Amino acid sequence: MNHRPAPLTPDVLVIGAGPAGLTAAAELARRGSGHVLVVDREQRAGGIPRHSDHTGHGVRDLRRVLSGPAYARHLVGLATAAGAEIRTRTMVTGWADDDTVDVTGPDGRYRIRPRATVLATGARERPRAARRVPGDRPDGVYTTGQLQNLVHLHHRPVGTRAVIVGGELVSWSAALTLREAGCTPALMVSQYPRAESYAAFTAAGRTLLRLPVATRSRVTRVIGTDRCRAVEIEHLDTGRRRTVACDTVVFTGDWIPDHELARGAGIDLDPGTLGPLTDTALRTSRPGVFAAGNLIHPVDTADVAALDGRHVARQVIDHLSGRPRPAEGVRLLAEAPFRWVAPQILRPTDPAPARGRLLLWTDSFVRLPKVTVRQDGRTVARRTLAWPAAPGRVFRVPAGLLDGVSTTGGPVRIGLDGARSGA
Ligand SMILES: Cc1cc2nc3c(=O)[nH]c(=O)nc-3n(C[C@H](O)[C@H](O)[C@H](O)COP(=O)(O)OP(=O)(O)OC[C@H]3O[C@@H](n4cnc5c(N)ncnc54)[C@H](O)[C@@H]3O)c2cc1C
């Protein structure tokens, strides 16, 4: 007979021990929410920052600047000191029913049936295969996550000369890791008219790393039988192709949420982010299941994910105390050039989104974006923001622009008005 142990019944199950999950757990435990259990499939808790071994973490949540690994350790310390239990090497593999998940860990397979669940499973970069880049299938082709795992967690060598595909913040992080591993970043390739990262990063990166950026370009072929030898690059406007010698290629950015569990549960997904559809209280479509971090906005910085965790904890506490879910809300929709907005539902009596910001992703540069909010044919708000909208990083919009929205009206469209697209 197949004997299955009785399910664990914590008050809250947090799936994913990255900045979002750990901060949610710390806040929940600190506020006396009973047994808070965090599970993570990795050997150690901390999420992506464990292997992002450079500074720049913790500014908004901790008001200090730490390296990724130090930041990860700090968040683990806060969660455990507050009383949360963390189980690593423990993967949630699916759902047994609406309230119960299947888990595999060092003690075998078992089930967890919490009173509330927080999905904080993060996002990953699309690997080469998912980007449909043709050519050979040699060694030496990575995503940034794979590269940093190899270098910082497994201390393994990479090649000697690399091409980086993408010009986002994470692409510069890849450049730093390559340099640390003794591999020269030789070229960065971006499809946009300029690297997507902040101008300051691009200028510093170009100067300090002496890394040229091939803009309006894409990789059309990977060349090499056993080991990568070169990549072929095409200029998007002229169609001119050239071959660049390299033994390492790093595909950066192009994020997809780790949404398999949400999808497996039949939770509604947003067609823009491909993460769970959430309201400003970070509820998903399944009662008692919440979501936070890069799973719902692929991707923002670690401190923003952590502050999502703090925000969701308060909503989970309301849920545990029996506060009913508010009435249906209105849908927030992104209009071009925006690809997505998060969160996507505004309900009456709900709190403002985390940090009082809506997060959006743009497909083109706009230097002086005039954001417009429209509902049922009328303009609810229009405001020119002082910061540009740029591909490859989240564009943050004050949630106060939604103040005039009717929560009983039609969908709310967030777009740009009359703004000039910068090349
Ligand atoms: C290369 C790189 C460099 C970066 N540099 C910076 C920087 O300098 N500063 C900064 O602020 N941000 C930086 N970021 C962004 C930052 O790392 C992320 O924003 C942050 O880690 C997101 O936190 P999260 O908790 O949402 O997800 P993650 O950190 O991705 O954590 C998700 C966790 O969920 C776990 N998980 C997933 N599925 C399951 C499952 N089924 N069962 C159990 N566990 C599961 C994963 O193992 C993982 O540990 C960088 C990101 C990258 C990739």
JSON list of C-alpha atoms in Angstrom, two decimals, residues 295-374:
[
{"chain": "A", "resi": 295, "resn": "LEU", "atom": "CA", "xyz": [6.99, 36.26, -11.04]},
{"chain": "A", "resi": 296, "resn": "ILE", "atom": "CA", "xyz": [4.53, 39.13, -11.53]},
{"chain": "A", "resi": 297, "resn": "HIS", "atom": "CA", "xyz": [6.87, 41.73, -13.11]},
{"chain": "A", "resi": 298, "resn": "PRO", "atom": "CA", "xyz": [9.68, 40.16, -15.16]},
{"chain": "A", "resi": 299, "resn": "VAL", "atom": "CA", "xyz": [11.94, 41.80, -14.12]},
{"chain": "A", "resi": 300, "resn": "ASP", "atom": "CA", "xyz": [12.67, 44.53, -11.62]},
{"chain": "A", "resi": 301, "resn": "THR", "atom": "CA", "xyz": [15.49, 44.89, -9.11]},
{"chain": "A", "resi": 302, "resn": "ALA", "atom": "CA", "xyz": [15.86, 42.74, -6.00]},
{"chain": "A", "resi": 303, "resn": "ASP", "atom": "CA", "xyz": [14.87, 45.50, -3.59]},
{"chain": "A", "resi": 304, "resn": "VAL", "atom": "CA", "xyz": [11.60, 46.08, -5.46]},
{"chain": "A", "resi": 305, "resn": "ALA", "atom": "CA", "xyz": [10.90, 42.33, -5.30]},
{"chain": "A", "resi": 306, "resn": "ALA", "atom": "CA", "xyz": [11.63, 42.44, -1.56]},
{"chain": "A", "resi": 307, "resn": "LEU", "atom": "CA", "xyz": [9.25, 45.35, -1.04]},
{"chain": "A", "resi": 308, "resn": "ASP", "atom": "CA", "xyz": [6.58, 43.38, -2.89]},
{"chain": "A", "resi": 309, "resn": "GLY", "atom": "CA", "xyz": [7.17, 40.72, -0.25]},
{"chain": "A", "resi": 310, "resn": "ARG", "atom": "CA", "xyz": [6.53, 43.22, 2.51]},
{"chain": "A", "resi": 311, "resn": "HIS", "atom": "CA", "xyz": [3.38, 44.44, 0.74]},
{"chain": "A", "resi": 312, "resn": "VAL", "atom": "CA", "xyz": [1.97, 40.96, 0.13]},
{"chain": "A", "resi": 313, "resn": "ALA", "atom": "CA", "xyz": [2.56, 39.97, 3.78]},
{"chain": "A", "resi": 314, "resn": "ARG", "atom": "CA", "xyz": [0.07, 42.60, 4.94]},
{"chain": "A", "resi": 315, "resn": "GLN", "atom": "CA", "xyz": [-2.54, 41.33, 2.49]},
{"chain": "A", "resi": 316, "resn": "VAL", "atom": "CA", "xyz": [-1.98, 37.72, 3.55]},
{"chain": "A", "resi": 317, "resn": "ILE", "atom": "CA", "xyz": [-2.51, 38.75, 7.19]},
{"chain": "A", "resi": 318, "resn": "ASP", "atom": "CA", "xyz": [-5.83, 40.39, 6.21]},
{"chain": "A", "resi": 319, "resn": "HIS", "atom": "CA", "xyz": [-6.81, 37.17, 4.44]},
{"chain": "A", "resi": 320, "resn": "LEU", "atom": "CA", "xyz": [-5.90, 35.02, 7.46]},
{"chain": "A", "resi": 321, "resn": "SER", "atom": "CA", "xyz": [-7.95, 37.28, 9.70]},
{"chain": "A", "resi": 322, "resn": "GLY", "atom": "CA", "xyz": [-10.99, 36.59, 7.54]},
{"chain": "A", "resi": 323, "resn": "ARG", "atom": "CA", "xyz": [-11.24, 39.86, 5.65]},
{"chain": "A", "resi": 324, "resn": "PRO", "atom": "CA", "xyz": [-13.47, 39.10, 2.66]},
{"chain": "A", "resi": 325, "resn": "ARG", "atom": "CA", "xyz": [-12.16, 39.64, -0.84]},
{"chain": "A", "resi": 326, "resn": "PRO", "atom": "CA", "xyz": [-13.52, 42.97, -2.14]},
{"chain": "A", "resi": 327, "resn": "ALA", "atom": "CA", "xyz": [-15.95, 43.14, -5.03]},
{"chain": "A", "resi": 328, "resn": "GLU", "atom": "CA", "xyz": [-14.85, 42.73, -8.65]},
{"chain": "A", "resi": 329, "resn": "GLY", "atom": "CA", "xyz": [-12.50, 45.44, -9.78]},
{"chain": "A", "resi": 330, "resn": "VAL", "atom": "CA", "xyz": [-11.50, 46.95, -13.08]},
{"chain": "A", "resi": 331, "resn": "ARG", "atom": "CA", "xyz": [-8.84, 45.64, -15.38]},
{"chain": "A", "resi": 332, "resn": "LEU", "atom": "CA", "xyz": [-5.71, 47.73, -16.03]},
{"chain": "A", "resi": 333, "resn": "LEU", "atom": "CA", "xyz": [-4.45, 47.32, -19.60]},
{"chain": "A", "resi": 334, "resn": "ALA", "atom": "CA", "xyz": [-1.15, 48.41, -21.16]},
{"chain": "A", "resi": 335, "resn": "GLU", "atom": "CA", "xyz": [-1.29, 50.14, -24.53]},
{"chain": "A", "resi": 336, "resn": "ALA", "atom": "CA", "xyz": [1.63, 50.29, -27.00]},
{"chain": "A", "resi": 337, "resn": "PRO", "atom": "CA", "xyz": [4.48, 51.04, -26.63]},
{"chain": "A", "resi": 338, "resn": "PHE", "atom": "CA", "xyz": [3.88, 49.34, -23.28]},
{"chain": "A", "resi": 339, "resn": "ARG", "atom": "CA", "xyz": [3.97, 45.57, -23.34]},
{"chain": "A", "resi": 340, "resn": "TRP", "atom": "CA", "xyz": [2.56, 45.00, -19.88]},
{"chain": "A", "resi": 341, "resn": "VAL", "atom": "CA", "xyz": [1.47, 46.63, -16.65]},
{"chain": "A", "resi": 342, "resn": "ALA", "atom": "CA", "xyz": [1.56, 45.09, -13.17]},
{"chain": "A", "resi": 343, "resn": "PRO", "atom": "CA", "xyz": [-0.55, 44.67, -11.14]},
{"chain": "A", "resi": 344, "resn": "GLN", "atom": "CA", "xyz": [-3.50, 44.39, -13.49]},
{"chain": "A", "resi": 345, "resn": "ILE", "atom": "CA", "xyz": [-6.64, 44.70, -11.32]},
{"chain": "A", "resi": 346, "resn": "LEU", "atom": "CA", "xyz": [-7.87, 47.60, -9.21]},
{"chain": "A", "resi": 347, "resn": "ARG", "atom": "CA", "xyz": [-10.64, 46.75, -6.73]},
{"chain": "A", "resi": 348, "resn": "PRO", "atom": "CA", "xyz": [-12.63, 49.13, -4.54]},
{"chain": "A", "resi": 349, "resn": "THR", "atom": "CA", "xyz": [-11.21, 49.46, -0.99]},
{"chain": "A", "resi": 350, "resn": "ASP", "atom": "CA", "xyz": [-7.95, 47.73, -1.91]},
{"chain": "A", "resi": 351, "resn": "PRO", "atom": "CA", "xyz": [-4.57, 49.28, -1.03]},
{"chain": "A", "resi": 352, "resn": "ALA", "atom": "CA", "xyz": [-2.38, 51.09, -3.56]},
{"chain": "A", "resi": 353, "resn": "PRO", "atom": "CA", "xyz": [0.13, 48.79, -5.24]},
{"chain": "A", "resi": 354, "resn": "ALA", "atom": "CA", "xyz": [3.48, 48.11, -3.58]},
{"chain": "A", "resi": 355, "resn": "ARG", "atom": "CA", "xyz": [5.51, 51.33, -3.19]},
{"chain": "A", "resi": 356, "resn": "GLY", "atom": "CA", "xyz": [2.57, 53.24, -4.67]},
{"chain": "A", "resi": 357, "resn": "ARG", "atom": "CA", "xyz": [3.85, 52.41, -8.17]},
{"chain": "A", "resi": 358, "resn": "LEU", "atom": "CA", "xyz": [2.47, 50.71, -11.24]},
{"chain": "A", "resi": 359, "resn": "LEU", "atom": "CA", "xyz": [5.19, 48.86, -13.13]},
{"chain": "A", "resi": 360, "resn": "LEU", "atom": "CA", "xyz": [5.25, 48.88, -16.94]},
{"chain": "A", "resi": 361, "resn": "TRP", "atom": "CA", "xyz": [7.51, 47.51, -19.67]},
{"chain": "A", "resi": 362, "resn": "THR", "atom": "CA", "xyz": [8.10, 49.49, -22.85]},
{"chain": "A", "resi": 363, "resn": "ASP", "atom": "CA", "xyz": [9.21, 48.30, -26.27]},
{"chain": "A", "resi": 364, "resn": "SER", "atom": "CA", "xyz": [10.66, 51.64, -27.37]},
{"chain": "A", "resi": 365, "resn": "PHE", "atom": "CA", "xyz": [12.60, 54.56, -25.92]},
{"chain": "A", "resi": 366, "resn": "VAL", "atom": "CA", "xyz": [10.58, 57.60, -24.97]},
{"chain": "A", "resi": 367, "resn": "ARG", "atom": "CA", "xyz": [12.56, 60.49, -23.57]},
{"chain": "A", "resi": 368, "resn": "LEU", "atom": "CA", "xyz": [9.77, 62.51, -21.98]},
{"chain": "A", "resi": 369, "resn": "PRO", "atom": "CA", "xyz": [6.85, 60.15, -21.54]},
{"chain": "A", "resi": 370, "resn": "LYS", "atom": "CA", "xyz": [3.42, 61.74, -21.16]},
{"chain": "A", "resi": 371, "resn": "VAL", "atom": "CA", "xyz": [1.45, 58.96, -19.46]},
{"chain": "A", "resi": 372, "resn": "THR", "atom": "CA", "xyz": [-2.27, 58.89, -20.07]},
{"chain": "A", "resi": 373, "resn": "VAL", "atom": "CA", "xyz": [-4.93, 56.92, -18.23]},
{"chain": "A", "resi": 374, "resn": "ARG", "atom": "CA", "xyz": [-8.20, 56.42, -20.11]}
]
